[in-house]
XYZ file of C-alpha atoms in Angstrom:
770
model
C -12.665 -6.032 -11.867
C -10.393 -3.308 -10.398
C -12.115 -0.261 -9.048
C -11.624 2.810 -11.302
C -12.103 6.179 -9.636
C -14.512 8.237 -11.754
C -13.509 11.691 -12.727
C -15.292 14.199 -10.523
C -16.141 11.617 -7.845
C -14.749 12.274 -4.381
C -13.886 9.614 -1.893
C -16.588 8.992 0.627
C -14.604 7.044 3.234
C -11.001 7.048 2.118
C -9.064 10.055 3.422
C -11.583 10.900 6.112
C -10.460 11.635 9.732
C -12.519 8.827 11.342
C -12.632 7.598 14.886
C -11.422 4.076 15.606
C -13.500 1.010 16.200
C -12.187 0.669 19.761
C -11.435 4.336 20.677
C -14.134 4.629 23.287
C -13.485 1.176 24.727
C -9.758 1.966 25.011
C -10.150 5.316 26.835
C -12.808 3.853 29.128
C -10.656 0.823 29.957
C -13.153 -1.724 28.767
C -10.994 -3.355 26.020
C -10.192 -6.977 26.792
C -6.399 -7.511 26.483
C -4.588 -10.840 26.704
C -3.997 -10.651 30.460
C -7.691 -9.964 31.094
C -8.795 -13.431 29.965
C -9.771 -15.830 32.741
C -10.874 -19.466 32.292
C -12.293 -21.997 34.698
C -9.610 -24.154 36.249
C -6.863 -21.859 34.856
C -3.278 -22.373 36.052
C -0.611 -19.705 36.070
C 2.741 -20.175 34.399
C 6.206 -18.889 35.105
C 9.578 -19.224 33.370
C 12.781 -20.243 35.177
C 15.729 -18.411 33.536
C 19.501 -18.471 33.578
C 21.449 -16.074 35.753
C 24.630 -16.788 33.746
C 25.591 -15.383 30.363
C 27.695 -18.401 29.325
C 27.799 -21.615 31.296
C 27.293 -25.351 31.178
C 24.398 -26.814 33.062
C 26.057 -29.511 35.219
C 22.845 -30.417 37.031
C 19.212 -29.343 37.170
C 17.032 -30.380 40.123
C 13.299 -29.595 39.981
C 12.193 -32.122 42.645
C 11.404 -29.533 45.298
C 9.438 -27.415 42.875
C 7.389 -30.340 41.739
C 6.583 -31.333 45.311
C 5.400 -27.836 46.292
C 1.645 -27.980 46.983
C -0.288 -26.230 44.247
C 2.291 -26.921 41.510
C 0.643 -28.751 38.597
C 3.671 -29.230 36.346
C 7.380 -28.454 35.875
C 8.812 -28.806 32.347
C 12.438 -28.925 31.280
C 14.066 -29.450 27.908
C 13.802 -33.230 28.101
C 10.020 -32.954 28.390
C 9.601 -30.918 25.207
C 8.559 -33.120 22.298
C 10.610 -31.036 19.839
C 12.927 -28.709 21.693
C 14.706 -27.486 18.541
C 11.641 -26.723 16.502
C 11.991 -22.938 16.297
C 13.642 -22.785 12.902
C 11.116 -21.104 10.534
C 10.933 -17.511 9.396
C 8.489 -15.515 11.392
C 5.019 -15.825 9.820
C 6.406 -17.237 6.569
C 3.937 -19.689 5.020
C 6.096 -20.863 2.072
C 9.316 -22.825 2.119
C 12.389 -20.609 2.061
C 15.139 -23.152 2.212
C 18.176 -23.428 4.466
C 19.110 -19.774 4.005
C 16.061 -18.712 5.985
C 16.737 -20.969 8.952
C 16.770 -19.526 12.444
C 18.148 -21.337 15.521
C 16.608 -21.213 18.918
C 15.962 -23.790 21.641
C 12.608 -23.751 23.398
C 14.349 -24.502 26.665
C 18.142 -24.619 27.312
C 19.547 -28.130 27.223
C 23.113 -28.689 28.293
C 24.297 -25.003 28.386
C 23.081 -21.435 28.614
C 24.254 -18.691 26.231
C 22.694 -15.521 27.624
C 21.429 -14.159 30.904
C 17.720 -14.839 31.028
C 17.703 -17.887 28.765
C 14.693 -20.100 29.631
C 15.612 -23.372 31.402
C 12.318 -24.615 32.891
C 8.564 -23.863 33.057
C 6.246 -24.050 36.017
C 2.418 -24.133 36.153
C 0.678 -23.690 39.506
C -2.712 -22.796 40.984
C -1.817 -19.111 41.436
C 1.051 -16.831 40.437
C 2.480 -16.677 43.970
C 2.837 -20.457 44.124
C 4.419 -20.510 40.691
C 6.947 -17.837 41.753
C 7.757 -19.796 44.908
C 8.386 -22.894 42.828
C 10.951 -21.069 40.720
C 12.998 -20.381 43.885
C 13.047 -24.122 44.602
C 14.665 -25.100 41.255
C 18.363 -25.744 41.752
C 20.960 -25.410 38.984
C 24.632 -26.109 39.196
C 26.566 -24.131 36.566
C 30.116 -24.424 35.197
C 31.156 -20.992 33.881
C 32.332 -20.928 30.339
C 34.258 -18.224 28.459
C 31.899 -15.699 26.914
C 32.259 -13.069 24.245
C 30.435 -9.727 24.507
C 31.967 -7.500 21.816
C 31.111 -8.121 18.189
C 34.555 -7.347 16.793
C 36.162 -9.610 19.331
C 33.607 -12.258 18.476
C 34.665 -12.090 14.828
C 38.205 -13.112 15.639
C 39.278 -16.697 14.934
C 40.340 -17.338 18.546
C 37.168 -15.911 20.108
C 34.976 -18.162 22.286
C 32.320 -19.806 20.121
C 28.742 -19.045 21.117
C 27.658 -22.140 19.182
C 29.746 -24.740 17.408
C 30.406 -22.808 14.201
C 31.637 -19.350 13.381
C 30.239 -16.380 15.301
C 29.767 -14.588 12.008
C 26.306 -15.641 10.951
C 26.418 -14.427 7.353
C 27.508 -11.533 5.145
C 25.430 -9.115 3.099
C 27.030 -6.761 0.583
C 26.359 -4.089 -2.020
C 28.654 -3.565 -5.027
C 27.973 -0.811 -7.495
C 30.372 0.986 -9.844
C 34.079 1.366 -8.979
C 34.559 2.643 -5.441
C 38.267 3.167 -5.771
C 37.805 5.279 -8.885
C 34.940 7.152 -7.256
C 37.051 8.143 -4.239
C 39.896 9.218 -6.493
C 37.544 11.646 -8.139
C 36.346 13.112 -4.796
C 37.450 16.544 -3.637
C 36.299 15.843 -0.102
C 36.318 12.491 1.802
C 34.634 12.166 5.147
C 35.183 9.003 7.273
C 33.677 8.296 10.653
C 32.511 5.493 13.025
C 29.076 5.424 14.560
C 27.659 3.137 17.234
C 24.020 2.479 18.214
C 22.680 0.780 21.346
C 20.377 -1.991 22.410
C 16.827 -0.693 22.634
C 13.938 -2.178 24.617
C 10.548 -2.065 22.885
C 8.939 -0.788 26.111
C 5.343 -1.331 24.992
C 2.821 -0.646 27.735
C 1.237 -4.113 27.556
C 3.470 -6.998 28.625
C 3.643 -10.241 26.675
C 0.753 -12.371 27.740
C -1.470 -15.235 26.674
C -3.722 -18.110 27.676
C -3.612 -21.641 26.229
C -6.021 -24.484 26.517
C -6.998 -27.727 24.782
C -10.547 -27.888 23.541
C -12.894 -30.877 23.209
C -11.558 -31.627 19.730
C -8.007 -31.897 20.984
C -6.941 -28.571 19.378
C -4.309 -26.593 21.267
C -5.745 -23.076 21.396
C -3.844 -19.879 22.245
C -5.318 -16.472 22.878
C -2.222 -14.305 22.862
C -0.911 -10.807 22.247
C 1.024 -11.404 19.008
C 1.865 -9.719 15.757
C 1.971 -13.103 14.009
C -0.868 -15.639 14.310
C 1.056 -17.850 11.848
C 3.182 -18.874 14.788
C 0.641 -21.715 15.229
C 2.887 -23.627 12.813
C 5.829 -23.424 15.303
C 3.565 -24.471 18.155
C 2.507 -27.557 16.206
C 6.155 -28.405 15.435
C 7.177 -27.985 19.119
C 4.414 -30.282 20.314
C 4.753 -32.684 17.336
C 1.088 -32.416 16.510
C -0.568 -31.726 13.139
C -0.680 -28.097 12.220
C -4.458 -28.441 12.032
C -4.444 -29.086 15.807
C -2.890 -25.771 16.757
C -4.829 -22.494 16.699
C -3.895 -18.934 17.563
C -6.264 -16.129 18.183
C -4.646 -12.706 18.414
C -5.951 -10.232 20.929
C -6.023 -6.468 20.730
C -2.597 -5.232 21.780
C -1.208 -2.384 23.856
C 1.786 -1.904 21.537
C 4.337 -4.238 19.984
C 6.912 -2.413 17.859
C 8.424 -5.797 16.847
C 8.508 -7.021 20.455
C 5.586 -9.352 19.814
C 6.814 -10.507 16.364
C 9.106 -13.234 17.631
C 7.800 -16.108 19.778
C 7.402 -14.941 23.417
C 4.969 -16.720 25.789
C 3.378 -18.891 23.042
C 5.500 -22.058 23.320
C 5.505 -21.938 27.109
C 1.747 -21.739 27.621
C 1.175 -24.304 24.879
C 3.581 -26.743 26.554
C 2.084 -26.228 30.040
C -1.507 -26.651 28.711
C -0.454 -29.748 26.796
C 1.274 -31.199 29.896
C -1.472 -30.455 32.409
C -4.608 -30.606 30.256
C -5.776 -27.350 31.856
C -5.849 -23.759 30.728
C -2.649 -21.862 31.519
C -1.942 -18.126 31.561
C 1.463 -16.534 31.497
C 2.133 -12.808 31.640
C 5.643 -11.398 31.792
C 6.684 -9.046 34.587
C 8.337 -5.842 33.454
C 11.716 -7.099 34.686
C 11.262 -10.259 32.686
C 10.474 -8.212 29.667
C 13.785 -6.437 30.064
C 16.102 -9.449 30.225
C 13.967 -12.275 28.905
C 13.366 -11.397 25.277
C 14.990 -9.706 22.292
C 16.096 -6.139 21.774
C 16.881 -3.838 18.834
C 20.154 -4.863 17.085
C 22.965 -2.543 18.114
C 25.349 -1.731 15.335
C 28.868 -0.435 14.840
C 29.045 1.383 11.509
C 32.165 2.499 9.611
C 31.214 5.068 6.994
C 33.196 6.788 4.254
C 31.762 9.249 1.780
C 33.386 11.084 -1.147
C 31.984 14.186 -2.838
C 32.996 16.735 -5.412
C 33.500 20.360 -4.449
C 30.080 21.158 -6.005
C 28.399 18.747 -3.597
C 27.777 15.632 -5.729
C 28.317 12.330 -3.957
C 30.643 10.150 -5.968
C 31.429 7.185 -3.682
C 30.440 5.517 -0.419
C 31.926 2.676 1.529
C 30.493 1.179 4.715
C 31.156 -1.718 7.041
C 28.308 -2.529 9.471
C 28.529 -5.065 12.322
C 25.391 -5.997 14.200
C 25.166 -7.762 17.527
C 22.816 -10.712 17.167
C 23.274 -11.856 20.721
C 23.204 -15.511 21.601
C 20.770 -16.902 18.995
C 19.956 -16.450 15.350
C 16.449 -15.203 15.003
C 15.827 -12.235 12.750
C 19.022 -10.214 13.354
C 20.590 -11.583 10.141
C 17.682 -10.109 8.165
C 18.002 -6.827 10.102
C 21.540 -6.625 8.739
C 20.224 -7.224 5.226
C 18.027 -4.184 5.629
C 21.034 -2.292 7.018
C 22.981 -3.136 3.860
C 20.301 -2.326 1.313
C 19.325 0.964 3.021
C 22.834 2.013 4.131
C 23.132 4.531 1.282
C 20.258 6.611 2.529
C 17.835 8.164 0.004
C 20.690 9.374 -2.190
C 21.968 8.615 -5.661
C 25.570 7.439 -5.390
C 27.252 5.941 -8.461
C 29.969 3.987 -6.646
C 29.151 1.863 -3.608
C 30.706 -0.852 -1.484
C 28.924 -2.065 1.641
C 29.574 -5.082 3.862
C 27.265 -6.024 6.743
C 27.782 -8.773 9.254
C 25.417 -10.117 11.985
C 27.579 -11.556 14.695
C 26.809 -13.900 17.646
C 27.750 -12.913 21.171
C 26.701 -13.905 24.680
C 24.570 -10.833 25.019
C 20.789 -10.892 24.960
C 19.573 -12.033 21.550
C 18.329 -9.343 19.133
C 15.685 -9.250 16.499
C 12.873 -7.088 15.140
C 12.235 -3.580 16.412
C 10.395 -0.719 14.751
C 12.279 0.156 11.528
C 14.234 -3.123 11.369
C 17.779 -1.863 10.967
C 16.973 1.247 9.037
C 17.267 3.785 11.816
C 20.700 2.519 12.802
C 22.213 3.260 9.440
C 20.266 6.563 9.205
C 22.321 7.805 12.157
C 25.409 7.247 10.113
C 24.425 8.454 6.693
C 22.561 11.596 7.903
C 25.396 12.546 10.268
C 27.734 12.170 7.292
C 25.626 14.466 5.180
C 25.886 17.257 7.717
C 29.667 16.714 8.167
C 30.100 16.785 4.413
C 28.145 20.005 4.075
C 30.342 21.625 6.736
C 33.514 20.511 4.987
C 32.191 21.793 1.629
C 30.919 25.028 3.284
C 27.543 24.300 1.767
C 24.048 24.454 3.211
C 23.081 20.983 4.499
C 19.649 21.167 2.921
C 21.116 22.105 -0.489
C 23.682 19.252 -0.331
C 20.877 16.763 0.177
C 18.691 18.201 -2.602
C 21.588 17.818 -5.022
C 21.836 14.107 -4.202
C 18.284 12.931 -3.372
C 17.048 9.896 -5.289
C 14.428 10.658 -7.948
C 11.844 8.493 -9.653
C 13.679 6.246 -12.071
C 17.068 6.512 -10.257
C 19.080 3.409 -9.566
C 19.627 2.324 -5.979
C 22.620 0.560 -4.532
C 21.190 -2.798 -5.621
C 20.490 -1.663 -9.195
C 16.719 -1.372 -8.686
C 15.080 1.667 -10.294
C 12.688 3.641 -8.093
C 9.130 3.237 -9.476
C 6.984 5.511 -7.258
C 7.217 9.239 -6.662
C 9.989 10.569 -4.462
C 8.930 13.682 -2.517
C 12.110 14.185 -0.518
C 12.681 17.776 -1.448
C 9.083 18.641 -0.622
C 9.161 16.923 2.767
C 12.452 18.587 3.609
C 11.117 22.058 2.702
C 7.928 21.412 4.708
C 9.628 20.461 7.930
C 12.133 23.255 7.835
C 9.296 25.801 7.238
C 7.226 24.213 10.040
C 9.846 24.996 12.666
C 9.246 28.726 12.215
C 11.540 31.314 13.746
C 14.489 30.150 15.749
C 13.933 30.278 19.485
C 15.984 32.770 21.483
C 17.899 31.203 24.433
C 16.573 32.341 27.775
C 19.933 32.086 29.593
C 23.613 32.299 28.761
C 24.225 28.607 29.452
C 21.393 27.532 27.095
C 22.266 27.081 23.420
C 19.724 26.496 20.706
C 20.286 24.370 17.596
C 18.445 22.954 14.677
C 18.833 19.750 12.762
C 16.992 17.735 10.180
C 17.223 14.422 8.432
C 15.710 12.529 5.535
C 15.112 8.836 5.073
C 13.707 6.028 2.944
C 12.080 2.905 4.166
C 10.656 -0.171 2.352
C 7.142 -1.286 3.074
C 6.390 -4.964 2.618
C 8.590 -7.954 3.137
C 11.484 -8.919 0.871
C 10.358 -9.700 -2.664
C 12.086 -13.070 -2.608
C 9.727 -14.176 0.163
C 6.800 -14.220 -2.243
C 4.647 -12.480 0.290
C 0.855 -12.984 0.121
C -2.167 -11.874 2.054
C -5.735 -13.156 1.869
C -9.120 -11.706 2.904
C -12.783 -12.606 2.647
C -15.619 -10.127 2.218
C -19.314 -10.994 2.248
C -22.625 -9.120 2.083
C -25.533 -9.862 4.381
C -29.160 -9.789 3.215
C -29.813 -6.414 4.881
C -26.900 -4.751 3.138
C -24.395 -4.999 5.963
C -21.025 -6.569 5.354
C -18.510 -8.816 7.050
C -14.743 -8.808 6.526
C -12.535 -11.706 7.620
C -8.777 -11.211 7.537
C -6.025 -12.777 9.594
C -4.101 -9.531 10.206
C -3.779 -8.754 13.949
C -4.550 -5.247 15.228
C -1.447 -3.902 16.834
C -3.138 -0.654 17.859
C -2.394 1.227 14.644
C -5.928 0.846 13.247
C -5.388 -2.136 10.954
C -9.043 -3.217 11.246
C -10.229 0.358 10.700
C -8.428 0.601 7.396
C -10.045 -2.596 6.190
C -13.374 -1.266 7.175
C -12.871 2.002 5.365
C -11.729 0.248 2.167
C -14.780 -1.978 2.240
C -17.113 0.945 2.884
C -15.606 2.929 0.017
C -16.154 0.157 -2.498
C -19.470 -1.300 -1.322
C -21.185 1.826 -0.051
C -21.944 0.205 3.324
C -21.856 2.597 6.251
C -18.934 1.973 8.571
C -21.155 1.011 11.501
C -22.642 -1.810 9.439
C -19.309 -3.442 8.632
C -17.957 -6.086 11.017
C -14.277 -6.998 10.797
C -13.185 -10.391 12.140
C -9.418 -10.621 12.481
C -6.491 -12.685 13.727
C -7.811 -16.226 14.095
C -5.625 -18.862 12.393
C -8.554 -21.294 11.808
C -11.345 -18.847 10.998
C -9.824 -15.858 9.105
C -7.863 -16.194 5.877
C -4.152 -15.914 6.677
C -2.816 -12.452 5.953
C 0.716 -12.577 7.272
C 2.489 -10.576 9.934
C 1.830 -7.133 11.309
C 5.444 -6.248 10.554
C 7.529 -4.564 7.890
C 4.926 -1.799 7.463
C 3.054 -4.345 5.328
C -0.359 -4.636 6.957
C -2.156 -1.980 4.911
C -0.160 -2.760 1.742
C -0.897 -6.447 1.839
C -4.169 -6.995 3.710
C -5.620 -3.696 2.447
C -5.020 -4.799 -1.167
C -6.550 -8.236 -0.442
C -9.708 -6.682 1.038
C -9.829 -4.209 -1.874
C -9.712 -7.118 -4.386
C -12.429 -9.021 -2.611
C -14.671 -5.941 -2.321
C -14.093 -5.073 -5.944
C -15.380 -8.525 -6.992
C -18.600 -7.989 -4.970
C -18.932 -4.429 -6.230
C -18.862 -5.696 -9.812
C -21.710 -8.131 -9.114
C -23.761 -5.517 -7.252
C -23.457 -3.000 -10.092
C -24.289 -5.607 -12.674
C -27.489 -6.575 -10.806
C -28.366 -2.889 -10.212
C -27.858 -2.192 -13.900
C -30.492 -4.829 -14.725
C -32.904 -3.417 -12.117
C -32.425 0.246 -12.986
C -31.952 -0.197 -16.767
C -28.750 1.858 -16.494
C -25.289 1.036 -17.763
C -23.230 -0.402 -14.893
C -20.367 1.990 -15.825
C -22.654 4.854 -14.813
C -23.455 3.493 -11.402
C -21.944 4.250 -8.016
C -22.609 3.022 -4.447
C -22.723 5.018 -1.285
C -24.664 5.236 1.978
C -26.761 2.110 1.479
C -27.787 3.090 -2.102
C -26.752 2.435 -5.680
C -27.331 5.443 -7.958
C -26.634 6.697 -11.412
C -23.571 8.918 -11.508
C -25.112 11.004 -14.304
C -28.536 11.218 -12.674
C -28.350 10.793 -8.854
C -32.191 10.705 -8.692
C -32.069 7.291 -10.345
C -31.276 5.121 -7.317
C -32.171 1.882 -5.511
C -31.546 0.660 -1.925
C -28.494 -1.461 -1.621
C -30.327 -4.098 0.387
C -32.809 -4.545 -2.460
C -30.034 -5.258 -4.901
C -28.411 -7.651 -2.466
C -31.663 -9.605 -1.975
C -32.193 -9.772 -5.764
C -28.669 -11.134 -6.338
C -28.799 -13.614 -3.479
C -32.271 -14.707 -4.655
C -30.612 -15.828 -7.872
C -27.872 -17.800 -6.048
C -25.163 -15.190 -5.988
C -23.834 -15.286 -2.436
C -22.050 -11.917 -2.872
C -18.938 -13.051 -1.114
C -15.354 -13.222 -2.319
C -12.029 -14.618 -1.089
C -9.043 -12.995 -2.665
C -5.293 -13.185 -2.248
C -2.943 -10.305 -2.963
C 0.573 -11.255 -3.895
C 3.388 -8.736 -3.602
C 6.007 -8.368 -6.356
C 8.145 -11.478 -6.179
C 11.671 -12.264 -7.242
C 13.877 -15.332 -7.294
C 15.429 -16.478 -4.023
C 18.705 -14.776 -2.978
C 21.567 -16.991 -4.064
C 24.404 -14.588 -3.326
C 25.469 -12.512 -0.364
C 25.797 -9.577 -2.781
C 22.327 -8.089 -2.985
C 21.157 -7.074 -6.418
C 17.921 -6.034 -8.211
C 14.551 -5.536 -6.568
C 14.792 -6.456 -2.866
C 11.633 -4.645 -1.777
C 8.351 -3.748 -3.411
C 8.553 0.015 -2.859
C 9.703 2.742 -0.554
C 8.277 5.517 1.679
C 10.197 8.786 1.799
C 10.174 11.543 4.408
C 11.994 14.152 6.442
C 12.000 15.413 10.019
C 13.370 18.561 11.723
C 13.874 19.485 15.334
C 14.991 22.388 17.427
C 16.806 21.667 20.670
C 18.051 23.452 23.713
C 21.344 22.292 25.245
C 22.250 23.169 28.784
C 25.980 23.613 28.728
C 26.206 23.299 32.534
C 24.602 19.842 32.659
C 24.667 18.521 29.053
C 20.894 18.097 29.149
C 19.208 18.247 25.740
C 15.534 19.187 25.342
C 13.691 18.946 22.104
C 11.600 22.099 21.963
C 10.234 21.971 18.390
C 9.592 19.020 16.011
C 8.111 18.576 12.576
C 7.699 15.460 10.472
C 6.611 15.112 6.857
C 6.084 11.956 4.891
C 4.632 11.041 1.541
C 2.158 8.358 2.486
C 0.894 7.837 -1.062
C -2.765 8.027 -0.019
C -3.816 8.555 3.577
C -6.638 6.064 4.195
C -7.235 7.767 7.576
C -5.183 10.958 8.110
C -5.907 10.844 11.868
C -4.263 7.429 12.127
C -1.355 8.482 9.923
C -0.682 11.484 12.160
C -0.730 9.152 15.111
C 1.952 6.979 13.518
C 4.031 10.052 12.692
C 3.834 11.357 16.257
C 4.386 7.920 17.850
C 7.434 7.112 15.670
C 9.044 10.487 16.330
C 8.473 10.161 20.115
C 10.201 6.786 20.081
C 12.970 8.299 17.955
C 13.535 11.051 20.573
C 13.825 8.366 23.238
C 16.420 6.456 21.211
C 18.343 9.660 20.542
C 18.550 10.975 24.059
C 17.871 8.367 26.776
C 16.868 4.794 25.905
C 19.513 2.130 26.358
C 19.425 -1.428 27.552
C 22.774 -1.919 29.288
C 24.647 -5.179 29.905
C 28.117 -5.614 31.468
C 29.732 -8.850 30.433
C 26.290 -10.127 29.530
C 24.677 -9.210 32.909
C 21.800 -6.692 32.594
C 21.947 -3.422 34.505
C 18.623 -2.061 33.262
C 15.833 -4.116 34.825
C 12.826 -1.788 34.929
C 11.397 1.535 33.707
C 13.182 3.164 36.616
C 16.543 2.281 35.110
C 15.496 2.185 31.505
C 14.172 5.692 30.657
C 11.504 6.317 28.012
C 10.161 9.738 27.007
C 7.252 11.232 28.901
C 4.951 13.987 27.761
C 7.412 16.516 29.243
C 10.173 15.312 26.896
C 8.178 15.688 23.687
C 6.998 19.038 22.166
C 3.916 19.344 20.001
C 4.882 17.531 16.811
C 3.774 19.181 13.562
C 2.668 16.203 11.406
C 2.623 16.933 7.713
C 0.900 14.335 5.570
C 1.754 14.426 1.880
C 0.092 12.357 -0.790
C 1.606 11.407 -4.146
C -1.037 8.665 -4.642
C 1.807 6.641 -6.118
C 2.141 3.793 -3.647
C 1.480 0.118 -4.312
C -1.011 -0.195 -1.498
C -4.778 0.233 -1.804
C -5.782 3.454 -3.557
C -2.069 4.390 -3.902
C -1.249 4.128 -0.226
C 2.246 3.492 1.178
C 3.332 1.966 4.466
C 3.883 4.441 7.261
C 4.103 2.442 10.538
C 7.899 2.275 10.729
C 9.457 5.085 8.600
C 8.457 7.699 11.148
C 11.078 6.651 13.649
C 13.968 6.523 11.204
C 15.156 10.139 10.788
C 14.486 11.383 14.315
C 17.795 10.385 15.963
C 20.081 11.885 13.281
C 17.954 15.069 13.203
C 18.467 15.408 17.013
C 22.195 14.713 16.753
C 22.574 17.255 13.940
C 20.688 19.795 16.107
C 23.010 19.199 19.070
C 25.984 19.862 16.832
C 24.330 23.032 15.533
C 23.828 24.230 19.114
C 27.148 23.475 20.740
C 29.525 22.084 18.118
C 29.583 18.569 19.636
C 29.201 15.617 17.311
C 27.761 12.600 19.121
C 28.630 9.422 17.273
C 27.584 6.894 19.883
C 23.950 6.944 20.885
C 22.098 7.775 23.004
C 23.189 11.380 23.532
C 22.668 11.363 27.296
C 23.314 14.417 29.429
C 26.497 12.730 30.737
C 27.752 12.084 27.236
C 27.058 15.600 25.925
C 28.599 17.189 29.029
C 31.699 14.998 28.657
C 32.117 15.991 25.022
C 31.606 19.700 25.953
C 34.385 19.438 28.508
C 36.648 17.578 26.159
C 36.140 20.381 23.670
C 37.411 22.932 26.190
C 40.777 21.158 26.576
């Protein structure tokens, strides 16, 4: 029985600005994170990594390391039961076929393909001994030709990273007649844009502890966005999946950095080998070169428009650097292709996207999953078109924004509300009056950008999320759901949904999450899907219990169940609130008759047939979130330094379950976006990393970010619980193009290769003087 909101009834819990379950513990430092766990007899693990980007391993000698006192085990590829087991889609619990296959070795075998590739594992009595053992491992390399540029890698005569082509796959959009569309255009704008490698830079490093319990189950307590990785652990160890268990810890950030496998296979192997608990925590330097980054892209864009500002054609070619291994970068490029058009109606479209192997560090998921890369291109193009047409940039966008019912580049018609015009107007208004420069060499500019972002995984993946809700005799409630808490309040949302439907005060609801053998599997905390999927699953389970509670209360009160409501530990008549009964009394009556008042429910997202063509058509995603951002910047023409001095962000979130948390997502996403726009870049030269710490890899501090005006809009049209939409990732998407457009507005310099560092802006300013 689906919950129907009664006319005149206000939400009791949904939409309230509530504190988090762990807020006090976090600010007091008492939260237990993965690295805080200590077990009796625990060993400490370390990973020995390649210092070559492309080489054959001629010999590997671990004898001295094994003989070092205090070393319990050294593992190489030949010791791994199934070294090529990492082939499944992240967190995917249904078969996807060969098209979903990823390729990654647990430990390098006969050759290395990127700097930092794992070669051996060490477990020792303490971290210092383990680190000393790494220095005793001897490798003789034979250098092999490498390839570090994607377009060079695409050539037939390029060095092969693996045995086959360096081009992993192709994704395309085809709509209308592009040639005809451009022939009808009065203005054609064509440019090339390039984005960079980005480090996730979460505060908490990758960390975990593994041990084998008395039942022979390999247990992992680990900071992960995906507890379903227990399947991969079982495959690597060649044990039944029932003998592997992952418990997710609270996390200090992830942003996609803890979506792929990180420490999990290494601690599992070392615990399996030694029979003792093993902890492994990455050092910051290891985080930099030892695991994946955001996919950098080169984007060739061409737009055609009529003189009255209507877009008539678009063509794009997008090339993504997958690095040395296929993990999720090929799906990032699918997102790039589908979302390459931006939130605009364009009748004629041709897009080609290619993920390409190189000997750079491998790339995979990072907040926004390919969408912010293409946003740089399409939103820069919009401003350039407006200038060519001598039209206001805001007006040009309004004339072309998608509307409900419009057809996207894949032929899917938008089903939910589209509040792009409203979000654009809100952010421009929020900036207020333009700031006057305080010196002659300071120039002030403004820019804005709009975006769209899908929440939920691809429809062809048949995504599902399960949750269990149960009432206790005293009227309290327990929620079990496998979704990990990444720090965005995932458990809080489930608690609020349960409270809204069952009338149980928040403090009497206990949420158990992220245990692959205790909680119903709910899928990954990725793709802005957590609230959409697990929220709907909890809502369905709570609705089933609510139905039974109201039926029993109807018998006890002699009132039609349709006239009953639940709140604050009581069930009462909507028409006569004086007619009421304690919730616990109804619970006891129902349980006394054998009704356990518990429900396990599975929510299934809209599903389509598997993709059988590289040309993407129809419904690829369940729904979209739309929004806009605007910034004001100061540019120092003597140094090229750019400061963001005003910022505003507006998104239609469907329904804000907790506006306080939504605002946190908006502010956090925009902060990361400013970092990507102005300073963040992981740099490699011929595959050798130059950025090895937060001294050389800059992230924004509080001095770099102004007060962000967060504007939460609600169309109540989303497909999540109570009409909610996903908001975790969209908030980073429009920031960079907004900043780039503002720089141009200030000094007339168009940065097409991010980040827009001081050096780069200064160089372009000087070039403009010539």
